Short mmCIF file of C-alpha atoms in Angstrom, two decimals:
data_model
loop_
_atom_site.label_atom_id
_atom_site.label_comp_id
_atom_site.label_asym_id
_atom_site.label_seq_id
_atom_site.Cartn_x
_atom_site.Cartn_y
_atom_site.Cartn_z
CA MET K 1 101.94 100.41 129.43
CA GLU K 2 102.86 98.48 126.28
CA THR K 3 106.57 98.60 125.42
CA MET K 4 107.87 98.97 121.87
CA ASN K 5 108.88 95.28 121.81
CA GLN K 6 105.39 94.21 122.89
CA MET K 7 103.81 96.08 119.98
CA PHE K 8 104.82 93.53 117.35
CA LEU K 9 104.23 89.80 117.30
CA SER K 10 107.59 89.18 115.63
CA SER K 11 109.34 90.56 118.74
CA TRP K 12 107.79 88.22 121.30
CA TYR K 13 106.21 85.17 119.57
CA ASN K 14 109.13 82.84 120.44
CA ALA K 15 108.74 83.55 124.15
CA HIS K 16 105.48 81.59 124.22
CA SER K 17 104.96 77.83 124.16
CA SER K 18 101.21 78.27 123.68
CA VAL K 19 98.98 80.81 121.95
CA PRO K 20 98.02 83.73 124.24
CA PRO K 21 94.30 83.67 125.06
CA SER K 22 93.45 86.72 122.94
CA TYR K 23 94.79 84.92 119.84
CA VAL K 24 92.65 81.82 120.32
CA GLN K 25 89.79 81.89 117.81
CA LEU K 26 86.20 80.96 118.58
CA PRO K 27 85.72 77.19 118.15
CA GLU K 28 83.77 77.57 114.88
CA ASN K 29 86.60 79.66 113.36
CA ARG K 30 89.57 77.52 114.34
CA PRO K 31 91.34 75.88 111.40
CA GLY K 32 92.06 72.65 113.29
CA ASN K 33 94.95 70.35 112.41
CA VAL K 34 94.15 69.94 108.71
CA VAL K 35 96.21 72.14 106.39
CA SER K 36 93.27 72.33 103.99
CA SER K 37 90.09 70.30 103.78
CA SER K 38 90.16 69.90 99.99
CA HIS K 39 92.78 68.65 97.55
CA GLU K 40 91.19 70.68 94.76
CA ALA K 41 93.47 73.35 93.29
CA ILE K 42 92.52 76.78 92.03
CA PRO K 43 93.18 77.25 88.28
CA VAL K 44 96.63 78.20 86.99
CA ILE K 45 96.59 80.39 83.87
CA ASP K 46 99.54 80.95 81.54
CA LEU K 47 99.40 84.56 80.36
CA GLY K 48 102.31 84.08 77.98
CA GLY K 49 101.14 81.21 75.87
CA GLY K 50 98.21 80.21 73.70
CA ASP K 51 95.41 81.99 71.99
CA ARG K 52 94.24 85.27 73.58
CA ALA K 53 90.60 84.22 73.35
CA HIS K 54 91.46 81.00 75.22
CA ILE K 55 93.26 82.91 77.99
CA THR K 56 90.28 85.25 78.27
CA GLN K 57 87.92 82.30 78.62
CA GLN K 58 90.13 80.69 81.28
CA ILE K 59 90.24 83.87 83.34
CA LEU K 60 86.49 84.38 83.09
CA LYS K 61 85.73 80.77 84.03
CA ALA K 62 88.10 80.84 87.02
CA SER K 63 86.65 84.18 88.17
CA GLN K 64 83.11 82.83 88.00
CA GLU K 65 83.74 79.42 89.58
CA TYR K 66 86.48 80.14 92.13
CA GLY K 67 86.91 83.91 92.39
CA PHE K 68 90.63 83.07 92.43
CA PHE K 69 93.35 81.94 90.02
CA GLN K 70 97.12 81.90 89.73
CA VAL K 71 99.00 83.42 86.79
CA ILE K 72 102.38 82.42 85.35
CA ASN K 73 104.45 83.91 82.50
CA HIS K 74 103.06 87.30 83.49
CA GLY K 75 106.05 89.44 82.51
CA VAL K 76 107.31 90.28 86.01
CA SER K 77 110.88 89.02 86.49
CA GLN K 78 111.58 86.38 89.09
CA GLY K 79 114.49 88.53 90.26
CA LEU K 80 112.17 91.42 91.15
CA MET K 81 109.69 89.08 92.84
CA ASP K 82 112.48 87.62 94.99
CA GLU K 83 113.91 91.07 95.80
CA THR K 84 110.47 92.28 96.85
CA LEU K 85 109.82 89.38 99.20
CA ASN K 86 113.30 89.73 100.67
CA ILE K 87 113.03 93.48 101.25
CA PHE K 88 109.83 92.97 103.24
CA LYS K 89 111.41 90.14 105.23
CA GLU K 90 114.24 92.53 106.05
CA PHE K 91 111.77 95.25 107.02
CA HIS K 92 109.87 93.00 109.42
CA ALA K 93 113.18 91.84 110.93
CA MET K 94 114.20 95.41 111.86
CA PRO K 95 113.99 96.59 115.48
CA PRO K 96 110.50 97.77 116.44
CA LYS K 97 111.54 101.40 116.90
CA GLU K 98 112.99 101.55 113.37
CA LYS K 99 109.82 100.07 111.88
CA VAL K 100 107.66 102.63 113.64
CA ASN K 101 109.95 105.50 112.62
CA GLU K 102 109.91 104.44 108.98
CA CYS K 103 106.10 104.47 108.96
CA SER K 104 105.69 107.81 110.76
CA LYS K 105 106.72 110.29 108.05
CA ASP K 106 103.39 110.88 106.33
CA PRO K 107 101.46 113.69 108.07
CA LYS K 108 98.20 112.08 106.88
CA GLY K 109 99.05 108.83 108.71
CA SER K 110 98.43 106.63 105.67
CA PHE K 111 101.52 104.49 106.34
CA LYS K 112 100.70 101.88 108.96
CA ILE K 113 102.56 99.16 110.85
CA TYR K 114 100.61 96.99 113.28
CA THR K 115 100.04 93.55 114.76
CA SER K 116 96.83 91.60 114.07
CA GLY K 117 94.76 94.48 112.69
CA GLU K 118 94.56 98.26 112.70
CA ASN K 119 92.19 98.20 115.70
CA TYR K 120 94.30 95.89 117.86
CA LYS K 121 93.38 97.57 121.15
CA LYS K 122 89.64 97.53 120.40
CA ASN K 123 89.50 93.94 119.15
CA THR K 124 89.01 91.14 121.67
CA ILE K 125 90.26 88.42 119.29
CA HIS K 126 93.62 88.87 117.57
CA PHE K 127 95.36 87.38 114.54
CA TRP K 128 98.86 85.94 114.22
CA LYS K 129 100.58 88.46 111.95
CA ASP K 130 102.40 91.77 111.70
CA SER K 131 101.50 94.05 108.79
CA LEU K 132 102.96 97.00 106.94
CA MET K 133 100.54 98.90 104.70
CA HIS K 134 100.83 102.02 102.58
CA PRO K 135 99.42 103.62 99.41
CA CYS K 136 101.33 103.16 96.15
CA PRO K 137 99.56 105.25 93.48
CA PRO K 138 100.85 104.91 89.89
CA SER K 139 101.45 108.67 89.92
CA GLY K 140 104.32 108.18 92.38
CA GLU K 141 102.69 110.60 94.81
CA ASN K 142 103.86 110.38 98.46
CA LEU K 143 107.10 108.60 97.54
CA GLU K 144 108.96 110.90 99.93
CA TYR K 145 107.05 109.28 102.81
CA TRP K 146 107.97 105.71 101.88
CA PRO K 147 110.33 103.83 104.20
CA GLN K 148 114.03 104.43 103.54
CA LYS K 149 115.09 101.36 105.49
CA PRO K 150 116.10 98.83 104.36
CA SER K 151 118.26 101.07 102.19
CA ASN K 152 116.93 100.00 98.78
CA TYR K 153 113.26 99.80 99.85
CA ARG K 154 112.05 102.66 97.67
CA GLU K 155 113.83 101.43 94.56
CA ILE K 156 112.71 97.80 94.82
CA VAL K 157 109.15 98.43 96.00
CA GLY K 158 108.75 101.27 93.51
CA ASN K 159 109.77 98.95 90.65
CA TYR K 160 107.48 96.25 91.97
CA THR K 161 104.39 98.45 92.25
CA ARG K 162 104.93 99.78 88.72
CA GLU K 163 104.99 96.19 87.46
CA MET K 164 101.85 95.44 89.49
CA ASN K 165 100.05 98.34 87.86
CA LYS K 166 100.93 96.98 84.39
CA LEU K 167 99.85 93.46 85.34
CA THR K 168 96.60 94.76 86.85
CA LEU K 169 95.64 96.51 83.62
CA GLU K 170 96.58 93.47 81.54
CA ILE K 171 94.43 91.11 83.63
CA LEU K 172 91.52 93.55 83.64
CA GLU K 173 91.74 93.89 79.86
CA PHE K 174 91.27 90.13 79.57
CA MET K 175 88.28 90.35 81.93
CA CYS K 176 86.76 93.21 79.93
CA GLU K 177 87.05 91.21 76.73
CA GLY K 178 85.35 88.26 78.39
CA LEU K 179 82.55 90.39 79.81
CA GLY K 180 82.01 92.41 76.65
CA LEU K 181 83.33 95.72 78.02
CA GLU K 182 85.63 98.14 76.25
CA PRO K 183 89.19 96.84 76.92
CA ARG K 184 90.34 100.06 78.65
CA TYR K 185 87.24 100.29 80.86
CA PHE K 186 89.33 100.15 84.05
CA TYR K 187 92.02 102.61 82.98
CA GLY K 188 92.06 105.81 85.00
CA GLY K 189 89.92 106.32 88.09
CA LEU K 190 88.90 102.70 88.68
CA CYS K 191 92.53 101.64 89.31
CA GLU K 192 94.25 104.82 90.42
CA ASN K 193 94.37 104.33 94.20
CA PRO K 194 96.16 101.01 94.91
CA SER K 195 97.76 100.14 98.22
CA LEU K 196 100.38 97.63 99.25
CA ALA K 197 100.51 95.37 102.31
CA ALA K 198 103.30 93.12 103.50
CA HIS K 199 102.15 90.56 106.06
CA HIS K 200 104.59 88.62 108.22
CA TYR K 201 103.37 85.44 109.96
CA PRO K 202 105.88 84.15 112.54
CA PRO K 203 105.87 80.44 113.48
CA CYS K 204 102.94 79.71 115.78
CA PRO K 205 103.08 77.23 118.71
CA GLU K 206 99.45 76.13 118.18
CA PRO K 207 98.35 76.69 114.57
CA ALA K 208 95.12 74.72 115.10
CA LEU K 209 93.80 77.40 117.48
CA THR K 210 94.48 80.66 115.66
CA LEU K 211 94.47 82.35 112.26
CA GLY K 212 96.74 84.76 110.46
CA VAL K 213 93.78 86.47 108.76
CA ALA K 214 90.07 85.92 109.40
CA ARG K 215 87.75 84.72 106.64
CA HIS K 216 86.76 87.68 104.49
CA LYS K 217 86.20 89.05 101.00
CA ASP K 218 88.30 91.90 99.61
CA PRO K 219 86.73 95.37 99.10
CA THR K 220 88.83 95.83 95.94
CA VAL K 221 88.54 95.62 92.16
CA ILE K 222 91.11 92.82 92.15
CA THR K 223 93.89 91.80 94.52
CA ILE K 224 97.27 90.41 93.44
CA LEU K 225 99.22 88.33 95.96
CA LEU K 226 102.88 87.34 95.96
CA GLN K 227 103.28 84.29 98.19
CA ASP K 228 106.36 83.05 99.99
CA LYS K 229 107.69 80.04 98.10
CA GLU K 230 108.33 77.90 101.13
CA VAL K 231 104.99 77.43 102.86
CA GLU K 232 101.26 77.35 102.19
CA GLY K 233 99.04 79.72 104.16
CA LEU K 234 96.26 81.09 101.97
CA GLN K 235 92.99 79.15 101.88
CA VAL K 236 89.94 79.77 99.68
CA LEU K 237 86.38 78.72 100.55
CA LYS K 238 84.59 76.72 97.83
CA ASN K 239 81.43 74.67 98.35
CA GLY K 240 81.89 74.78 102.11
CA GLU K 241 85.48 73.47 102.01
CA TRP K 242 88.79 75.26 102.43
CA ILE K 243 91.15 74.91 99.46
CA GLY K 244 94.84 75.48 100.19
CA VAL K 245 96.54 77.68 97.58
CA TYR K 246 99.94 76.07 97.19
CA PRO K 247 102.71 78.51 96.21
CA ILE K 248 103.87 77.98 92.62
CA PRO K 249 107.33 79.38 91.75
CA ASN K 250 107.18 82.71 89.93
CA ALA K 251 103.37 82.89 90.11
CA PHE K 252 100.91 85.46 91.42
CA VAL K 253 97.54 84.72 93.01
CA VAL K 254 94.72 86.93 91.69
CA ASN K 255 91.33 87.25 93.33
CA ILE K 256 88.13 89.06 92.47
CA GLY K 257 87.15 91.88 94.82
CA LEU K 258 83.65 92.98 95.75
CA LEU K 259 83.96 96.12 93.61
CA LEU K 260 84.50 94.03 90.46
CA GLN K 261 81.59 91.84 91.53
CA ILE K 262 79.41 94.96 91.52
CA ILE K 263 80.80 96.32 88.23
CA SER K 264 80.27 92.94 86.53
CA ASN K 265 76.70 92.85 87.92
CA GLY K 266 77.44 89.61 89.74
CA ARG K 267 78.96 87.71 86.83
CA LEU K 268 82.33 87.61 88.61
CA VAL K 269 82.37 86.80 92.31
CA GLY K 270 84.38 87.80 95.34
CA VAL K 271 85.03 84.72 97.47
CA GLU K 272 85.85 84.30 101.14
CA HIS K 273 89.43 83.40 102.02
CA ARG K 274 91.66 83.29 105.09
CA ALA K 275 95.28 82.75 106.15
CA VAL K 276 96.40 79.94 108.44
CA THR K 277 99.66 79.64 110.35
CA ASN K 278 102.21 76.89 110.89
CA SER K 279 104.55 75.91 113.71
CA SER K 280 107.86 75.58 111.88
CA ILE K 281 108.55 78.44 109.48
CA ALA K 282 107.83 82.16 109.15
CA ARG K 283 105.81 83.23 106.13
CA THR K 284 105.72 86.56 104.31
CA SER K 285 103.21 87.67 101.67
CA VAL K 286 102.96 90.86 99.62
CA VAL K 287 99.48 92.05 98.65
CA TYR K 288 98.63 94.61 95.96
CA PHE K 289 95.10 95.94 96.52
CA VAL K 290 93.53 97.61 93.47
CA TYR K 291 91.19 100.41 94.54
CA PRO K 292 89.47 103.16 92.56
CA SER K 293 89.75 106.82 93.47
CA PHE K 294 87.54 107.67 96.44
CA GLU K 295 85.26 109.75 94.19
CA SER K 296 84.68 106.97 91.63
CA ILE K 297 81.10 105.77 91.23
CA ILE K 298 80.86 102.00 91.68
CA GLU K 299 77.91 100.48 89.84
CA PRO K 300 77.13 97.74 87.32
CA ALA K 301 78.69 98.65 83.96
CA GLN K 302 76.03 100.16 81.70
CA ALA K 303 77.24 98.11 78.73
CA LEU K 304 76.43 94.91 80.64
CA ILE K 305 72.96 96.13 81.57
CA LYS K 306 71.94 97.44 78.15
CA GLY K 307 73.79 94.82 76.13
CA ASN K 308 72.21 91.92 78.00
CA ASN K 309 68.79 93.56 78.43
CA THR K 310 68.97 92.94 82.16
CA HIS K 311 68.52 94.85 85.41
CA PRO K 312 71.30 96.01 87.72
CA ILE K 313 71.38 93.92 90.89
CA TYR K 314 73.49 96.46 92.80
CA LYS K 315 72.89 100.11 93.65
CA SER K 316 75.36 102.86 92.74
CA ILE K 317 77.76 104.00 95.46
CA THR K 318 80.95 106.03 95.68
CA CYS K 319 84.11 104.11 96.45
CA ARG K 320 84.61 106.20 99.58
CA GLU K 321 81.17 105.30 100.91
CA PHE K 322 81.60 101.65 99.99
CA ARG K 323 84.92 101.35 101.84
CA THR K 324 83.52 103.15 104.89
CA ASN K 325 80.51 100.82 104.95
CA PHE K 326 82.66 97.74 104.37
CA PHE K 327 84.95 98.40 107.32
CA GLN K 328 81.96 99.17 109.54
CA LYS K 329 79.58 96.41 108.44
CA GLY K 330 81.75 93.72 106.85
CA PRO K 331 79.85 91.18 104.69
CA LYS K 332 76.51 92.92 105.29
CA VAL K 333 77.59 95.65 102.85
CA GLU K 334 76.70 93.30 99.97
CA GLU K 335 73.11 92.95 101.18
CA ASP K 336 72.74 96.72 101.60
CA LEU K 337 73.65 97.31 97.95
CA GLN K 338 71.08 94.91 96.54
#
């Protein structure tokens, strides 16, 4: 029977001089010895400077060509960004029993702590990470179930998620202006059910053989990522090559999710990405996933269909059904909606 220490990669990774067989990826999925196969960089957009129309155009162009961009001068203090990364590093450094206890308060089971993925025991191939995930609705609902350890977790993470909600709406307003939608189109139901994940990637003895996260697209409206400053791990697929997303101080990485791809009727694109590991230093990342309410109808925005005299290329679907289909079918969900 699996002991508490065996449950989490961070508790046993340094006892191995090679990657355990279940963590070795299929040959076609292995990252190899190259950090990234392209020296191209995803766009960096300054939200605090320049003409608003120019910023809007930059965001739209990056969303169409890369599906990813980084933002600076976004209004979130560097102090809060540092505190947030540090609190999650402290959380992942806690003893396994404490981590499990802190994620076991919600009777609905929506607070999760796991290694590799939620279906670790069912999956035959595993990924080199530990993850904490929980909802963080702007309403503040379920705050009583949030971890209380480390001691200032609720205060710091609560402040951080409130800032993420503000930044989400600001970025989506720019996108609406670029697409020709009403600026507050995404206010309310389309952004009211966000969740937060904190991934911890310990040093790996054989980074060429494994991955931290498999290649995938996000089933979100948008996703906002806070990267560790010290090491690159995120890679984005463009024109068949993997682009490494180098951490820029005090920047966030933003990517287009499949739900926004549907709402924009394909004008903005969700792009495949993955996380690689390294042999020398642990890496932590904090991910803010922007989801609609489960009851929200996801479909191409009517203003884009009527205004451009075009046809919708995606069918309507509830967010609940989309997420269920996505986690069952993966990439095939896109085909099913066309």
